[in-house]
Amino acid sequence: MKPVLDELNCLLNRQPELKVIVYNGQLDLIVNVLGTSKWVEHGLQWPGAAKFRHAAKRSLKSKPLNEEDSGQLYGFYKTAGNFAFYWILNSGHMVPRDAPEAGLLMLKHILSL
């Protein structure tokens, strides 16, 4: 195990900008969401860090099926500039295996940013 903060900071400060995405399963016992949130919020040093810290947490939902449906909640995300952080509900360390629908929705969302 090796910290990757230096590598992420390098990617976030690169020109031209690269999209940097971090995602975490809510039930991950190896890399928990609270710990990841802390280093994402306070460990990354890049021009958009303050904007990211103050950004609103948004819901990652499927499209509603009808007017009464509000869509299935799959997780949450926060984004600012070229960085996004996703936490996926009902998933452990292996998001694509544990929550494939959520993983696919997250991927589609990332590609639309």
GROMACS .gro file of C-alpha atoms in nm:
model
  113
    1MET     CA    1   0.000   0.000   0.000
    2LYS     CA    2   0.132   0.339  -0.101
    3PRO     CA    3  -0.024   0.685  -0.077
    4VAL     CA    4  -0.125   0.832  -0.413
    5LEU     CA    5  -0.184   1.194  -0.312
    6ASP     CA    6   0.128   1.316  -0.493
    7GLU     CA    7   0.024   1.141  -0.815
    8LEU     CA    8  -0.333   1.276  -0.797
    9ASN     CA    9  -0.208   1.627  -0.724
   10CYS     CA   10   0.022   1.600  -1.026
   11LEU     CA   11  -0.269   1.489  -1.248
   12LEU     CA   12  -0.501   1.760  -1.117
   13ASN     CA   13  -0.244   2.034  -1.177
   14ARG     CA   14  -0.147   1.914  -1.525
   15GLN     CA   15  -0.197   2.127  -1.832
   16PRO     CA   16  -0.395   2.058  -2.039
   17GLU     CA   17  -0.639   1.948  -1.771
   18LEU     CA   18  -0.724   1.581  -1.730
   19LYS     CA   19  -1.046   1.455  -1.575
   20VAL     CA   20  -0.969   1.282  -1.246
   21ILE     CA   21  -1.236   1.058  -1.095
   22VAL     CA   22  -1.231   0.885  -0.756
   23TYR     CA   23  -1.511   0.647  -0.661
   24ASN     CA   24  -1.582   0.444  -0.351
   25GLY     CA   25  -1.833   0.179  -0.246
   26GLN     CA   26  -2.032   0.277   0.064
   27LEU     CA   27  -1.979  -0.067   0.224
   28ASP     CA   28  -1.607  -0.095   0.138
   29LEU     CA   29  -1.422  -0.232   0.441
   30ILE     CA   30  -1.079  -0.199   0.282
   31VAL     CA   31  -1.100   0.165   0.167
   32ASN     CA   32  -1.392   0.325   0.353
   33VAL     CA   33  -1.587   0.624   0.225
   34LEU     CA   34  -1.518   0.842   0.530
   35GLY     CA   35  -1.142   0.799   0.498
   36THR     CA   36  -1.147   0.858   0.124
   37SER     CA   37  -1.369   1.166   0.169
   38LYS     CA   38  -1.122   1.309   0.420
   39TRP     CA   39  -0.816   1.284   0.196
   40VAL     CA   40  -1.014   1.402  -0.106
   41GLU     CA   41  -1.142   1.707   0.087
   42HIS     CA   42  -0.819   1.797   0.269
   43GLY     CA   43  -0.528   1.619   0.104
   44LEU     CA   44  -0.556   1.728  -0.257
   45GLN     CA   45  -0.378   2.050  -0.349
   46TRP     CA   46  -0.504   2.199  -0.676
   47PRO     CA   47  -0.663   2.524  -0.791
   48GLY     CA   48  -1.018   2.385  -0.761
   49ALA     CA   49  -0.979   2.241  -0.410
   50ALA     CA   50  -1.169   2.517  -0.228
   51LYS     CA   51  -1.448   2.508  -0.486
   52PHE     CA   52  -1.470   2.129  -0.445
   53ARG     CA   53  -1.489   2.151  -0.064
   54HIS     CA   54  -1.784   2.391  -0.093
   55ALA     CA   55  -1.959   2.207  -0.377
   56ALA     CA   56  -2.296   2.052  -0.305
   57LYS     CA   57  -2.332   1.676  -0.276
   58ARG     CA   58  -2.565   1.559  -0.551
   59SER     CA   59  -2.767   1.242  -0.595
   60LEU     CA   60  -2.677   0.986  -0.859
   61LYS     CA   61  -3.019   0.861  -0.971
   62SER     CA   62  -3.166   0.669  -1.260
   63LYS     CA   63  -3.415   0.846  -1.483
   64PRO     CA   64  -3.773   0.838  -1.348
   65LEU     CA   65  -3.998   0.582  -1.515
   66ASN     CA   66  -4.309   0.799  -1.479
   67GLU     CA   67  -4.437   1.113  -1.306
   68GLU     CA   68  -4.482   0.941  -0.969
   69ASP     CA   69  -4.134   0.786  -0.980
   70SER     CA   70  -3.836   0.994  -0.864
   71GLY     CA   71  -3.575   0.750  -0.993
   72GLN     CA   72  -3.363   0.491  -0.814
   73LEU     CA   73  -3.095   0.639  -0.585
   74TYR     CA   74  -2.759   0.472  -0.656
   75GLY     CA   75  -2.520   0.705  -0.477
   76PHE     CA   76  -2.387   1.056  -0.451
   77TYR     CA   77  -2.123   1.267  -0.618
   78LYS     CA   78  -1.940   1.595  -0.584
   79THR     CA   79  -1.756   1.768  -0.864
   80ALA     CA   80  -1.555   2.081  -0.930
   81GLY     CA   81  -1.345   2.163  -1.233
   82ASN     CA   82  -1.171   1.852  -1.360
   83PHE     CA   83  -1.226   1.643  -1.043
   84ALA     CA   84  -1.521   1.430  -0.932
   85PHE     CA   85  -1.577   1.201  -0.633
   86TYR     CA   86  -1.852   0.937  -0.634
   87TRP     CA   87  -1.972   0.717  -0.349
   88ILE     CA   88  -2.189   0.428  -0.451
   89LEU     CA   89  -2.455   0.286  -0.218
   90ASN     CA   90  -2.492  -0.087  -0.145
   91SER     CA   91  -2.148  -0.165  -0.280
   92GLY     CA   92  -1.819  -0.277  -0.136
   93HIS     CA   93  -1.467  -0.264  -0.280
   94MET     CA   94  -1.573  -0.402  -0.619
   95VAL     CA   95  -1.839  -0.154  -0.737
   96PRO     CA   96  -1.884  -0.308  -1.087
   97ARG     CA   97  -1.950  -0.652  -0.936
   98ASP     CA   98  -2.146  -0.544  -0.627
   99ALA     CA   99  -2.364  -0.281  -0.792
  100PRO     CA  100  -2.339  -0.314  -1.172
  101GLU     CA  101  -2.636  -0.085  -1.244
  102ALA     CA  102  -2.485   0.187  -1.026
  103GLY     CA  103  -2.142   0.139  -1.184
  104LEU     CA  104  -2.287   0.174  -1.533
  105LEU     CA  105  -2.487   0.483  -1.435
  106MET     CA  106  -2.174   0.636  -1.281
  107LEU     CA  107  -1.973   0.565  -1.597
  108LYS     CA  108  -2.241   0.721  -1.818
  109HIS     CA  109  -2.248   1.024  -1.588
  110ILE     CA  110  -1.869   1.061  -1.600
  111LEU     CA  111  -1.869   1.046  -1.978
  112SER     CA  112  -2.135   1.319  -1.991
  113LEU     CA  113  -1.943   1.566  -1.769
   0.00000   0.00000   0.00000
